[in-house]
Short mmCIF file of C-alpha atoms in Angstrom, two decimals:
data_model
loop_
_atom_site.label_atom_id
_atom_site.label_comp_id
_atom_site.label_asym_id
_atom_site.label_seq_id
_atom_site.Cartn_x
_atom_site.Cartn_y
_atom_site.Cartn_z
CA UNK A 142 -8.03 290.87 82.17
CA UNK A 143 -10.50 292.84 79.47
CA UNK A 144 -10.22 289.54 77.50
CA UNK A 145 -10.79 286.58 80.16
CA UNK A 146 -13.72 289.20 81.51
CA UNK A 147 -15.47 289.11 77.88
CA UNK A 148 -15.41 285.51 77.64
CA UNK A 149 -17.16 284.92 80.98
CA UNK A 150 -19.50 287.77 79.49
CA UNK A 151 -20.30 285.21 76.35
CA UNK A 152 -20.69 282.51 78.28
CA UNK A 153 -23.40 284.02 80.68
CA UNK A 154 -24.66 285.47 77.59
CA UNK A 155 -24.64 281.84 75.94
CA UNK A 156 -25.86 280.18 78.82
CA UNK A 157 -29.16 282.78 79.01
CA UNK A 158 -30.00 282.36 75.31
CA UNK A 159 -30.11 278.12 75.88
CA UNK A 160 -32.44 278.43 78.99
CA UNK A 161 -35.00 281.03 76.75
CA UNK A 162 -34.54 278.50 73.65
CA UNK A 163 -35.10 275.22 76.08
CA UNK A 164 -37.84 277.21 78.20
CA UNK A 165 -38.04 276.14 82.11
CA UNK A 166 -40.34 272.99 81.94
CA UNK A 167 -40.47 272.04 85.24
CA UNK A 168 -40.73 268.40 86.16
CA UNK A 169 -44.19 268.11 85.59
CA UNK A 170 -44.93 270.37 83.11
CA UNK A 171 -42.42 267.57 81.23
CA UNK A 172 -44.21 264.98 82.18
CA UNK A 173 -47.32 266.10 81.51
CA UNK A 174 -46.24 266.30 77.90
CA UNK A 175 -44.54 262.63 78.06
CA UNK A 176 -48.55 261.44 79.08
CA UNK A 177 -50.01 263.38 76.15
CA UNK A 178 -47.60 262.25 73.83
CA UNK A 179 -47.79 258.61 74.90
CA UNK A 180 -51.42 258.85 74.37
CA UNK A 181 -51.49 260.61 70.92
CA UNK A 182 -48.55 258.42 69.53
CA UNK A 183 -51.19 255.62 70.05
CA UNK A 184 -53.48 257.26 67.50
CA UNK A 185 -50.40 256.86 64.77
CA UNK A 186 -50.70 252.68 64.58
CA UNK A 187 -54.26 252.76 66.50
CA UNK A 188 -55.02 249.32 67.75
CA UNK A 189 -58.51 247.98 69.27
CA UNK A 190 -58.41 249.55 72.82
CA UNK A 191 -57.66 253.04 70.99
CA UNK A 192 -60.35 252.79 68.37
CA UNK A 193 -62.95 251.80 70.64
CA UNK A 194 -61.69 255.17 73.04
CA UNK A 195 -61.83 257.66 70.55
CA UNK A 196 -64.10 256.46 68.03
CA UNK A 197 -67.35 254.96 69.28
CA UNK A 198 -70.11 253.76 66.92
CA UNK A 199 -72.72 255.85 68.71
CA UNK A 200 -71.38 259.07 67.98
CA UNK A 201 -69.76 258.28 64.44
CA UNK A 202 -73.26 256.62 62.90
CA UNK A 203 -75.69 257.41 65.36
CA UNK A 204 -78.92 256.36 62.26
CA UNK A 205 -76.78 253.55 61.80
CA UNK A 206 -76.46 252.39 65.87
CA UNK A 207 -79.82 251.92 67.19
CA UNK A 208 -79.88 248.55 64.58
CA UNK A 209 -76.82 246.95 66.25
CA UNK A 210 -76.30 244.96 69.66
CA UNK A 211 -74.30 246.46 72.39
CA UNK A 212 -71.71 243.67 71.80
CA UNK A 213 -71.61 244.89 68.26
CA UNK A 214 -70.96 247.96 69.21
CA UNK A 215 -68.06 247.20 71.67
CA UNK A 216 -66.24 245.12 69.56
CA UNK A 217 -63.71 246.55 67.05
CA UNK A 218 -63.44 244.64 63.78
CA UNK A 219 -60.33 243.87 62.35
CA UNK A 220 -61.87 245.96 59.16
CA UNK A 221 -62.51 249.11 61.39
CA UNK A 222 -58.92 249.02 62.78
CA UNK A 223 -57.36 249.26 59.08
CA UNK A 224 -59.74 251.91 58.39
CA UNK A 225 -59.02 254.00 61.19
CA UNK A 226 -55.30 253.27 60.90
CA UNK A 227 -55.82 255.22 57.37
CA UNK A 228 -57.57 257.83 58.48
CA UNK A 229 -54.64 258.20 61.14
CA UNK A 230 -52.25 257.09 58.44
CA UNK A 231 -50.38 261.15 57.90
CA UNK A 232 -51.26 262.15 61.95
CA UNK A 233 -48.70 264.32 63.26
CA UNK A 234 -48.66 266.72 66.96
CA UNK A 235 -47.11 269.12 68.48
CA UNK A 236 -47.84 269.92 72.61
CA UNK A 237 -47.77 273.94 72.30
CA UNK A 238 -47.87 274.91 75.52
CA UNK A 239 -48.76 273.30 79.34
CA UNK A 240 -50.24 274.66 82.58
CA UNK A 241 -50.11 272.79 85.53
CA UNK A 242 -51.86 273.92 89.24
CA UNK A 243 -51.44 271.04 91.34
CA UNK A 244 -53.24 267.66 90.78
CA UNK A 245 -54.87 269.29 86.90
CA UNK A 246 -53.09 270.55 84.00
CA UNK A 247 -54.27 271.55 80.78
CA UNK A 248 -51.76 271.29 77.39
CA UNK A 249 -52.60 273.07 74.01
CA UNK A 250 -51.81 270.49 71.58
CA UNK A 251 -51.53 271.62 67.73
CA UNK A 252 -52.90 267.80 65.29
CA UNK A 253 -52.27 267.90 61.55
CA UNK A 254 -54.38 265.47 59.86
CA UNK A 255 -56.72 264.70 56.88
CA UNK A 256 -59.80 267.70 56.21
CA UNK A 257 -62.38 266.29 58.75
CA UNK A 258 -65.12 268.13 56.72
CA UNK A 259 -64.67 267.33 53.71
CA UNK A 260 -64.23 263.49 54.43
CA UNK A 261 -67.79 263.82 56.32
CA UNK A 262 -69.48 265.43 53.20
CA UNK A 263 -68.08 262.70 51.20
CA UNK A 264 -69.17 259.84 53.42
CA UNK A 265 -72.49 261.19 54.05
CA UNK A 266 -73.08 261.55 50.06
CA UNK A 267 -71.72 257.94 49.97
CA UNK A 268 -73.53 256.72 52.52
CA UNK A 269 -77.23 258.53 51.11
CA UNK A 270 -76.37 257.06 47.42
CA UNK A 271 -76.13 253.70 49.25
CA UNK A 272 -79.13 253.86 51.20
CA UNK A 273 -81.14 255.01 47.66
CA UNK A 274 -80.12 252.17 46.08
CA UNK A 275 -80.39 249.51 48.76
CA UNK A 276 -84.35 250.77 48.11
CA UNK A 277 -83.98 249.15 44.57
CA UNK A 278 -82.30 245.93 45.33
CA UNK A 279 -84.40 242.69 45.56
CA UNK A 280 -83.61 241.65 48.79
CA UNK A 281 -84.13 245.21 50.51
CA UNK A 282 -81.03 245.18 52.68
CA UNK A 283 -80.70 246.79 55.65
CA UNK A 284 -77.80 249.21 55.78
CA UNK A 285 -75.99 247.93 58.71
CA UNK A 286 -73.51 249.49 61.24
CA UNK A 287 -70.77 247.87 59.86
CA UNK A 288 -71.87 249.01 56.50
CA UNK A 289 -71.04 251.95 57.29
CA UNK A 290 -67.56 251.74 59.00
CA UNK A 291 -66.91 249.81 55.54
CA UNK A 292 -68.15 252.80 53.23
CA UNK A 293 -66.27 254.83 55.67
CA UNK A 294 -63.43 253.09 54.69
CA UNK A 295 -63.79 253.32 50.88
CA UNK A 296 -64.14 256.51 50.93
CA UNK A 297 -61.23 257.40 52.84
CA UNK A 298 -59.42 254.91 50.50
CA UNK A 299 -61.08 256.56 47.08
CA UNK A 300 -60.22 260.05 48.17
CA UNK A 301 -56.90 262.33 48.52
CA UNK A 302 -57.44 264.92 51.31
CA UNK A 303 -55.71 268.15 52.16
CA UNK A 304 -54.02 268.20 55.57
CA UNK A 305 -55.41 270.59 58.60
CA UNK A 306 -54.32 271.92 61.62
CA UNK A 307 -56.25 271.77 64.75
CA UNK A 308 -55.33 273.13 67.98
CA UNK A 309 -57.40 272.42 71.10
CA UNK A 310 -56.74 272.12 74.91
CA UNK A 311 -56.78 268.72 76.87
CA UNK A 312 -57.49 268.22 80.07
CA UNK A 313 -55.33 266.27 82.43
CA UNK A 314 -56.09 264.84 86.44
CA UNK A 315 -52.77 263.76 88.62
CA UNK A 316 -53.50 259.84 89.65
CA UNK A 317 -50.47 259.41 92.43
CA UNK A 318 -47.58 259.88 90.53
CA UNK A 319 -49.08 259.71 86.87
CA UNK A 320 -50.56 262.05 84.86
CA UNK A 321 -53.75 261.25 82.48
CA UNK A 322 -55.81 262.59 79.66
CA UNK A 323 -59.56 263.43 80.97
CA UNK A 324 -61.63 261.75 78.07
CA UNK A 325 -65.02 262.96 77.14
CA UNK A 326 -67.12 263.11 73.95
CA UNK A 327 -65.49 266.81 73.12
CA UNK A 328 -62.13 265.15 73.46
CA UNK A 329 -62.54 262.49 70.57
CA UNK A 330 -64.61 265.26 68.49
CA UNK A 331 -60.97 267.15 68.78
CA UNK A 332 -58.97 263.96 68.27
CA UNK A 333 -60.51 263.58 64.44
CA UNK A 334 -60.50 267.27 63.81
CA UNK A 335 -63.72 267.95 64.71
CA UNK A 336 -65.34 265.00 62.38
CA UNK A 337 -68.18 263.69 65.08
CA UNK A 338 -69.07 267.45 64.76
CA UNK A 339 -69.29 267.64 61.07
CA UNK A 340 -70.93 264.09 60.56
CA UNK A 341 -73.74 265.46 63.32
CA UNK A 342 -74.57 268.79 61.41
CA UNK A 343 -78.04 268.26 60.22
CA UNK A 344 -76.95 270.57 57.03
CA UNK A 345 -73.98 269.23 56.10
CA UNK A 346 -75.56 268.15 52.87
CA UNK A 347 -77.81 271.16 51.95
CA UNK A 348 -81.14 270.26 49.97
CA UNK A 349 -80.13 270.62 46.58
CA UNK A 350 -77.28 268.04 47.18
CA UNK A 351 -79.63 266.09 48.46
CA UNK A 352 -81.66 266.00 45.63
CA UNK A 353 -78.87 266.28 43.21
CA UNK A 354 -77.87 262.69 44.96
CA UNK A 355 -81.34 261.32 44.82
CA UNK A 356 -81.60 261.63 40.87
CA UNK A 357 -78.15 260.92 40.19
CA UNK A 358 -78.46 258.05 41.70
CA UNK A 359 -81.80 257.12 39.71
CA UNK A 360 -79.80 257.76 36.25
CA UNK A 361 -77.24 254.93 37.33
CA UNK A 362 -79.66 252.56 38.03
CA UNK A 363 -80.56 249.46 35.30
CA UNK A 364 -83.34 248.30 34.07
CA UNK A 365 -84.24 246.07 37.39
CA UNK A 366 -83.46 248.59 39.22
CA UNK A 367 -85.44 251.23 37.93
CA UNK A 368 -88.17 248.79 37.95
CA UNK A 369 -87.95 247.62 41.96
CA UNK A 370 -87.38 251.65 42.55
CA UNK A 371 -90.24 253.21 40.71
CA UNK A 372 -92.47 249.30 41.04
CA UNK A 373 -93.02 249.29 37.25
CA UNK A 374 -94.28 246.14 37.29
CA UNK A 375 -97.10 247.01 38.97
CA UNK A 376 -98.78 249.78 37.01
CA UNK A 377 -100.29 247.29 34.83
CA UNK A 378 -102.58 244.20 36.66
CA UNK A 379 -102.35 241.68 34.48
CA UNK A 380 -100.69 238.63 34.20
CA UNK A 381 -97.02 238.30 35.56
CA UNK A 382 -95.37 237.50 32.08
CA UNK A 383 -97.07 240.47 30.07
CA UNK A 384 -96.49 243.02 33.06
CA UNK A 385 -92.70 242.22 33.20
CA UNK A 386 -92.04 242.84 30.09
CA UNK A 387 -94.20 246.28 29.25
CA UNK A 388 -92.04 246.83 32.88
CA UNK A 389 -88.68 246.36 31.44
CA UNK A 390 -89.89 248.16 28.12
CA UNK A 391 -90.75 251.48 30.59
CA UNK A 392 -87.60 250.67 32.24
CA UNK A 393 -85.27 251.20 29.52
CA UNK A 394 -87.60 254.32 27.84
CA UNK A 395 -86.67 256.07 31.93
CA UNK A 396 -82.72 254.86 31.71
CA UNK A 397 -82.54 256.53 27.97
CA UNK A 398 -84.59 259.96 28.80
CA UNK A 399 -84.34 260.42 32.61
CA UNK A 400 -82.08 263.76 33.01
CA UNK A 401 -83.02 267.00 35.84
CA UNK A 402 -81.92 270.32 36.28
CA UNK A 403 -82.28 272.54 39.84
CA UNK A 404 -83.69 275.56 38.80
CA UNK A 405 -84.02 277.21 42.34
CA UNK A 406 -84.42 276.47 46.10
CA UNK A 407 -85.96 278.02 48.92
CA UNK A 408 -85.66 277.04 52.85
CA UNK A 409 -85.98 278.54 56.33
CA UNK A 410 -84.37 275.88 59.30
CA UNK A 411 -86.47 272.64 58.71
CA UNK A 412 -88.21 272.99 55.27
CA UNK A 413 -87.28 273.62 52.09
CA UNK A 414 -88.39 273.65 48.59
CA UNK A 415 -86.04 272.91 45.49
CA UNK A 416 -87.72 273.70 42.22
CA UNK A 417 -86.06 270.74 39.42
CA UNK A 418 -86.88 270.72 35.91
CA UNK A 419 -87.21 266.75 35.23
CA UNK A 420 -87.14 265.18 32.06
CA UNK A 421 -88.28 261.50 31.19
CA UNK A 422 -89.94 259.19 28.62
CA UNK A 423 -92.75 260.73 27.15
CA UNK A 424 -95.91 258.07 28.34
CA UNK A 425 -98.53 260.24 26.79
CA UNK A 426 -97.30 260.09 23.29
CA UNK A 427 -96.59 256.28 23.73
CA UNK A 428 -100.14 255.93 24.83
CA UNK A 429 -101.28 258.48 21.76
CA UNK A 430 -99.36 256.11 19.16
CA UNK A 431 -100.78 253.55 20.59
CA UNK A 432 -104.39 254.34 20.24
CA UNK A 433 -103.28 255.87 16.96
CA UNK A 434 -102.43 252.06 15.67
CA UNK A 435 -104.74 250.46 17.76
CA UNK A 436 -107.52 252.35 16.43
CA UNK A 437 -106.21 251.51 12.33
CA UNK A 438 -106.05 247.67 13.61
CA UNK A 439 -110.03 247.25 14.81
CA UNK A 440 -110.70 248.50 11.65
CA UNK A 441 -109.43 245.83 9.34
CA UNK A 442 -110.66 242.02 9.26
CA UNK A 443 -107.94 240.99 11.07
CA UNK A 444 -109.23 242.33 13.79
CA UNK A 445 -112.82 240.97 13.42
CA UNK A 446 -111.98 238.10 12.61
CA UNK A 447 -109.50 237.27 15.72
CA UNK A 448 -111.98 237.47 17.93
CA UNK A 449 -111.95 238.87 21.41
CA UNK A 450 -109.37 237.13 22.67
CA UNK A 451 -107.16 237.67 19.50
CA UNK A 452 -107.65 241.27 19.73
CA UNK A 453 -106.27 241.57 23.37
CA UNK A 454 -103.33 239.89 22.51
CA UNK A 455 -102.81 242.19 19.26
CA UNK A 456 -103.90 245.34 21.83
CA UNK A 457 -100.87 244.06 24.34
CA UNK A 458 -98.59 243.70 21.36
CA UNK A 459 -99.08 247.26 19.88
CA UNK A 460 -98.80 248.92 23.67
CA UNK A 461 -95.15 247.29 23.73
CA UNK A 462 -94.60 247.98 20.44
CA UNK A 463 -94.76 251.39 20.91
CA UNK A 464 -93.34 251.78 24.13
CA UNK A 465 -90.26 250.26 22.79
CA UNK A 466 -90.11 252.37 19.64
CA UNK A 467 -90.85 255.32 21.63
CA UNK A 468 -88.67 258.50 21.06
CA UNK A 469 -90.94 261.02 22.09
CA UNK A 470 -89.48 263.20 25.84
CA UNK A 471 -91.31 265.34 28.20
CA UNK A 472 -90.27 267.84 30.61
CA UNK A 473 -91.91 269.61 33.44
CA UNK A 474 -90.77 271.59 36.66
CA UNK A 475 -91.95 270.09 39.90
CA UNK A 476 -91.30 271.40 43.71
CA UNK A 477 -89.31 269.42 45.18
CA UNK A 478 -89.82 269.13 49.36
CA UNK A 479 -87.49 268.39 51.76
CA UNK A 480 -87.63 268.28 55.41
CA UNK A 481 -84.93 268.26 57.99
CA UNK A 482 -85.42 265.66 60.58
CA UNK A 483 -82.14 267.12 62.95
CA UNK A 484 -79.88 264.52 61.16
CA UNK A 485 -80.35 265.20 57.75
CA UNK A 486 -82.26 266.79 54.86
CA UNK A 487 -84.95 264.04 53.86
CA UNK A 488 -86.74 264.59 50.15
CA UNK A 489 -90.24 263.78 49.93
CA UNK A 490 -90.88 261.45 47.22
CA UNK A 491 -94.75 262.54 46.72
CA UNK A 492 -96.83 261.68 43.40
CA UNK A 493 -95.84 265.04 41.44
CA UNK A 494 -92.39 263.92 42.00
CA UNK A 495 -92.92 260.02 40.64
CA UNK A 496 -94.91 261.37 37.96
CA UNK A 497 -91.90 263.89 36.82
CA UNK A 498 -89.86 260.23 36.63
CA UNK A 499 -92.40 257.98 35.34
CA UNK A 500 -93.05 260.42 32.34
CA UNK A 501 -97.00 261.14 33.29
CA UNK A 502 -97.32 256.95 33.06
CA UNK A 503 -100.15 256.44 35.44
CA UNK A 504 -102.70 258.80 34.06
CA UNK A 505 -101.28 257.34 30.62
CA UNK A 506 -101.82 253.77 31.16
CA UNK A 507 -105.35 254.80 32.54
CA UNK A 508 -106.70 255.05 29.61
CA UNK A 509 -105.93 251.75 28.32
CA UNK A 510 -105.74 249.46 31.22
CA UNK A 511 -109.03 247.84 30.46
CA UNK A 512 -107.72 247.09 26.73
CA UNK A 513 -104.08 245.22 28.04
CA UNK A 514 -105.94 243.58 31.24
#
């Protein structure tokens, strides 16, 4: 009898321990799990309809939005669904816990996916660097919506990023017999780990990245470029052959000297000041060399007996000369300000700031302009 009496004794004991290790779900605690996982699995392979739930333009690019069309902006590209289906590509879920009181419910749901944050710091650096040098290309375009979703997307594709957890609560209403996810802008911030919150944080990029960006970007540029950026060809008026090419010569004197160093930044909640040591082609010394040679040249026959318009051309020759030969560097701290509009840090490109670049070139060229015209 003591033996048949201890196994009915394990068996209630056994019995116990599976209803505490299966828990009690009631029927529609279960299926208010089955709805949120049917609607999370979607975000695994996510296909038009789900992209264009979760992840509208407005809230993902809002600079970038008021350019498009509303049927722009309802229409999922084939593009944006591979990119999305990358940046879903290692999504996992678990539902932690559920609450139902009649026709609402509410489940804490645990994601794992990529770092939200830093993804947003990358594609807002990306996305700056791009708009910098769309400023230097010769057709000035516009960077579009889609632009972005595409940058998005190489930068989710040039990048490796950590894995996170996220736990939230969702919201769920009882339609008849079927339960369904309450959507609202919160619930896609949650969805991507918090990345609509991250891409609208006015500081994500504090000023000295900004500026960091700004000049970077400058020290990749070519010769063209440097020349539509900083509009080289314009600090001389003379004729369009002449200007190009003392234009290109400044150019490449820029690309081979341009370097900066932050030195030290200061900001309260909308401005700031970043104090950059800036070091470029040295325009004064050109222009001293110049007038150095120029002045050797008017005093042999040469010059006398070229005439007036010989001596121009020779005067144009020796400015190009010694631009080109030029070896000479300057350096000089500037302030730096920066303002922030509520969606980003902006830097103010104002004349100290050009004339850190340009190597003192304006006040330089000055001097001679009447000479080369």
């Amino acid at each position: 009898m003591k033996i048949r009496h201890k196994k009915w004794l394990y068996a209630a004991v056994f019995l116990t321990s599976a209803l505490l290790l299966t828990g009690c779900d009631s029927k529609e605690e279960r299926a208010v799990k089955q709805a949120v996982s049917a609607e999370l699995d979607q975000l695994k392979s996510p296909d038009k309809k789900t992209i264009e739930t979760y992840l509208s333009a407005h809230q993902l690019f809002p600079e970038e939005d008021t350019a498009e069309n509303d049927s722009e902006k309802e229409s999922a590209d084939p593009e944006i669904i591979k990119i999305f289906s990358r940046y879903f590509k290692n999504f996992s879920y678990t539902v932690d816990t559920v609450k139902v009181e009649e026709k609402k419910a509410s489940a804490t749901v645990t994601i794992t996916n990529l770092d939200a944050h830093a993804l947003a710091e990358d594609y807002t650096a990306a996305a700056l660097k791009k708009r910098i040098t769309c400023d230097a290309n010769p057709s000035q375009v516009e960077f579009s919506l889609k632009d972005s979703y595409l940058l998005l997307g190489e930068t989710l594709k040039k990048n490796d990023y950590k894995q996170v957890d996220t736990s939230f609560d969702l919201k769920l209403k009882k339609k008849g017999e079927t339960w369904a996810i309450v959507h609202s802008e919160d619930l896609d911030n949650q969805i991507t780990g918090g990345f609509l919150t991250y891409m609208a944080d006015s500081d994500l990029l504090p000023p000295p990245e900004v500026v960091k960006i700004h000049f970077n970007t400058i020290k990749e540029f070519d010769t063209e470029q440097l020349n539509i950026y900083l509009s080289l060809d314009s600090l001389l008026d003379t004729d369009d052959t002449y200007s190009s090419s003392i234009a290109h010569a400044m150019a490449e004197q820029i690309q081979a000297c341009f370097d900066f160093k932050i030195l030290d930044t200061q900001n309260d909640e909308r401005n700031a000041l970043v104090k950059v040591q800036i070091t470029s082609s040295d325009f004064k010394s050109i222009m001293a060399s110049y007038q150095g040679q120029l002045s050797q040249w008017l005093q042999t026959s040469q010059a006398m007996a070229g005439g007036a318009e010989g001596r121009r051309e020779k005067e144009r020759q020796l400015l190009l000369e010694s631009i080109e030969q030029n070896q000479a560097s300057t350096t000089r701290d500037v302030d730096i300000s920066l303002i922030n509009d509520g969606t980003s840090w902006k830097m103010q490109m104002d004349e100290n700031v050009a004339q850190a670049i340009l190597g003192g070139v304006d006040s330089a060229l000055a001097d001679v302009s009447e000479d080369v015209e």
